[in-house]
Amino acid sequence: RLPIVADEIYGDLTYGDAEFVPLAIVSAEMGRRVPVIAASGLGKMFLVPGWRVGWIVFHDSVGGALRDVRDGARRLAQIALGASRLAQ
């Protein structure tokens, strides 16, 4: 199955009474048939420019479809870690 990659960095910036719904929740409501990789961060969420702290979340209940991708991301994070000095 082809995973959905969701860039949800601007998810909390909505207009009027609109509510943001993460794609992982949409996938769960549809029976979790599609794995979702969601990325977000603190800088846009709290409107603080310069905060370069973010995350990637793997929602995979399809039976390990994202196992290799998750393991590769974990190995890469161990090599290239580091938040900005202000965030530390």
Coordinates of N, CA and C in Angstrom, one line a residue:
R1 N 0.8 -1.2 0.0 CA 0.0 0.0 0.0 C 0.9 1.2 0.0
L2 N 0.4 2.2 -0.7 CA 1.1 3.5 -0.7 C 0.7 4.4 0.5
P3 N 1.7 4.8 1.3 CA 1.4 5.6 2.5 C 1.0 7.0 2.1
I4 N 0.3 7.7 3.0 CA 0.0 9.1 2.8 C 1.1 9.9 3.7
V5 N 1.7 10.9 3.1 CA 2.7 11.7 3.8 C 2.0 13.0 4.0
A6 N 1.7 13.3 5.3 CA 0.9 14.5 5.6 C 1.8 15.6 6.3
D7 N 1.9 16.7 5.6 CA 2.7 17.8 6.2 C 1.6 18.7 7.0
E8 N 1.6 18.5 8.3 CA 0.6 19.1 9.1 C 1.2 20.3 9.9
I9 N 2.2 20.9 9.4 CA 2.9 22.0 10.1 C 2.0 23.2 10.3
Y10 N 1.1 23.4 9.3 CA 0.1 24.5 9.5 C -1.3 24.1 9.9
G11 N -1.4 22.9 10.5 CA -2.7 22.3 10.8 C -3.5 23.1 11.8
D12 N -2.8 23.8 12.7 CA -3.6 24.6 13.7 C -4.0 26.0 13.3
L13 N -3.5 26.4 12.1 CA -3.9 27.7 11.6 C -5.1 27.6 10.7
T14 N -6.3 27.8 11.2 CA -7.5 27.7 10.5 C -8.3 29.0 10.5
Y15 N -9.3 29.1 9.6 CA -10.1 30.3 9.5 C -11.4 30.1 10.2
G16 N -11.8 31.1 10.9 CA -13.2 31.1 11.5 C -13.4 30.0 12.4
D17 N -14.5 29.3 12.3 CA -14.8 28.1 13.1 C -14.3 26.8 12.6
A18 N -13.5 26.8 11.5 CA -13.0 25.6 10.9 C -12.1 24.9 11.9
E19 N -12.2 23.5 11.9 CA -11.4 22.7 12.8 C -10.5 21.8 12.0
F20 N -9.3 21.7 12.4 CA -8.3 20.9 11.7 C -8.5 19.4 12.1
V21 N -8.5 18.6 11.2 CA -8.6 17.1 11.4 C -7.4 16.4 10.9
P22 N -6.5 15.9 11.7 CA -5.3 15.2 11.2 C -5.7 14.0 10.3
L23 N -4.8 13.7 9.3 CA -5.1 12.6 8.4 C -5.0 11.3 9.1
A24 N -4.3 11.2 10.2 CA -4.3 9.9 10.9 C -5.7 9.6 11.5
I25 N -6.4 10.6 11.9 CA -7.8 10.4 12.4 C -8.7 10.0 11.2
V26 N -8.6 10.7 10.1 CA -9.4 10.4 8.9 C -9.1 8.9 8.5
S27 N -7.9 8.5 8.5 CA -7.5 7.1 8.2 C -8.1 6.1 9.2
A28 N -8.1 6.5 10.5 CA -8.7 5.6 11.5 C -10.2 5.5 11.3
E29 N -10.8 6.6 10.9 CA -12.3 6.5 10.7 C -12.6 5.6 9.5
M30 N -11.7 5.5 8.6 CA -11.9 4.7 7.4 C -11.4 3.3 7.5
G31 N -11.1 2.9 8.7 CA -10.7 1.5 9.0 C -9.2 1.3 9.0
R32 N -8.4 2.3 9.0 CA -6.9 2.2 9.1 C -6.3 1.3 7.9
R33 N -6.8 1.5 6.8 CA -6.4 0.7 5.6 C -5.1 1.3 5.0
V34 N -4.9 2.6 5.3 CA -3.7 3.3 4.6 C -2.8 3.8 5.7
P35 N -1.5 3.5 5.6 CA -0.6 4.0 6.6 C -0.3 5.5 6.4
V36 N -0.1 6.3 7.4 CA 0.0 7.7 7.4 C 1.4 8.1 8.1
I37 N 2.1 8.9 7.4 CA 3.3 9.5 8.0 C 3.0 11.0 8.1
A38 N 2.9 11.5 9.4 CA 2.5 12.9 9.7 C 3.7 13.6 10.2
A39 N 4.0 14.8 9.7 CA 5.1 15.7 10.1 C 4.5 17.0 10.6
S40 N 5.1 17.5 11.7 CA 4.6 18.8 12.3 C 5.8 19.4 13.1
G41 N 5.5 20.5 13.7 CA 6.6 21.2 14.5 C 6.0 22.3 15.4
L42 N 6.9 22.8 16.2 CA 6.5 23.8 17.2 C 6.5 25.2 16.7
G43 N 7.4 25.5 15.7 CA 7.5 26.9 15.3 C 6.2 27.5 14.7
K44 N 5.5 26.7 13.9 CA 4.3 27.2 13.3 C 3.1 27.0 14.3
M45 N 3.1 25.9 15.0 CA 2.0 25.6 15.9 C 1.9 26.7 17.0
F46 N 3.0 27.3 17.5 CA 2.9 28.3 18.5 C 3.3 29.7 18.0
L47 N 3.4 29.8 16.7 CA 3.8 31.1 16.0 C 5.0 31.7 16.6
V48 N 6.1 30.8 16.7 CA 7.3 31.3 17.2 C 8.4 31.0 16.2
P49 N 8.7 32.1 15.4 CA 9.7 31.9 14.3 C 11.1 31.6 15.0
G50 N 11.8 30.7 14.3 CA 13.1 30.3 14.8 C 13.2 29.0 15.5
W51 N 12.0 28.5 16.0 CA 12.0 27.3 16.7 C 12.0 26.2 15.7
R52 N 13.1 25.4 15.6 CA 13.2 24.4 14.6 C 13.1 23.0 15.2
V53 N 12.1 22.8 16.0 CA 11.8 21.5 16.6 C 10.6 20.9 16.0
G54 N 10.8 19.8 15.5 CA 9.6 19.1 14.8 C 9.6 17.6 15.0
W55 N 8.7 16.9 14.4 CA 8.6 15.5 14.6 C 7.9 14.8 13.4
I56 N 8.1 13.6 13.4 CA 7.4 12.7 12.4 C 6.8 11.6 13.2
V57 N 5.5 11.3 12.8 CA 4.8 10.3 13.5 C 4.3 9.3 12.5
F58 N 4.6 8.0 12.7 CA 4.2 6.9 11.8 C 2.9 6.2 12.3
H59 N 1.8 6.3 11.6 CA 0.6 5.6 12.0 C 0.5 4.5 11.0
D60 N 0.8 3.3 11.5 CA 0.8 2.1 10.6 C 0.2 0.9 11.3
S61 N -1.0 0.6 11.0 CA -1.7 -0.6 11.5 C -2.0 -1.5 10.4
V62 N -1.3 -1.4 9.3 CA -1.6 -2.2 8.1 C -0.7 -3.5 8.2
G63 N 0.1 -3.6 9.2 CA 0.9 -4.8 9.3 C 2.4 -4.6 9.0
G64 N 2.9 -3.5 9.4 CA 4.3 -3.2 9.2 C 4.7 -2.7 7.9
A65 N 3.8 -2.0 7.2 CA 4.1 -1.5 5.9 C 5.1 -0.4 5.9
L66 N 5.2 0.3 7.1 CA 6.2 1.4 7.2 C 7.4 1.0 8.0
R67 N 7.6 -0.3 8.3 CA 8.7 -0.7 9.2 C 10.0 -0.2 8.7
D68 N 10.3 -0.4 7.4 CA 11.6 0.0 6.9 C 11.8 1.5 6.9
V69 N 10.7 2.2 6.5 CA 10.8 3.7 6.6 C 11.1 4.2 8.0
R70 N 10.3 3.6 8.9 CA 10.5 4.0 10.3 C 11.9 3.7 10.8
D71 N 12.4 2.6 10.5 CA 13.7 2.2 11.0 C 14.8 3.1 10.3
G72 N 14.6 3.4 9.0 CA 15.5 4.3 8.4 C 15.5 5.7 9.0
A73 N 14.3 6.2 9.3 CA 14.2 7.5 10.0 C 14.8 7.5 11.4
R74 N 14.7 6.4 12.1 CA 15.3 6.3 13.4 C 16.8 6.4 13.3
R75 N 17.4 5.6 12.3 CA 18.8 5.6 12.1 C 19.3 7.0 11.7
L76 N 18.6 7.7 10.8 CA 19.0 9.0 10.4 C 18.9 10.0 11.6
A77 N 17.9 9.9 12.4 CA 17.8 10.8 13.6 C 18.9 10.6 14.6
Q78 N 19.5 9.4 14.6 CA 20.6 9.2 15.5 C 21.9 9.8 15.0
I79 N 22.0 10.0 13.7 CA 23.1 10.6 13.0 C 23.0 12.1 13.0
A80 N 21.9 12.7 12.7 CA 21.7 14.1 12.5 C 20.7 14.7 13.5
L81 N 21.1 14.7 14.7 CA 20.3 15.2 15.8 C 20.6 16.7 16.0
G82 N 19.7 17.4 16.6 CA 20.1 18.7 17.1 C 19.0 19.7 16.9
A83 N 18.5 20.3 17.9 CA 17.6 21.5 17.9 C 18.5 22.7 17.9
S84 N 17.9 23.8 17.6 CA 18.6 25.1 17.6 C 19.0 25.4 19.0
R85 N 20.0 26.2 19.2 CA 20.6 26.5 20.5 C 19.5 27.1 21.4
L86 N 18.7 28.0 20.8 CA 17.6 28.6 21.6 C 16.7 27.6 22.2
A87 N 16.3 26.6 21.4 CA 15.3 25.6 21.9 C 15.9 24.7 23.0
Q88 N 17.3 24.5 22.9 CA 17.9 23.6 23.9 C 18.0 24.3 25.2

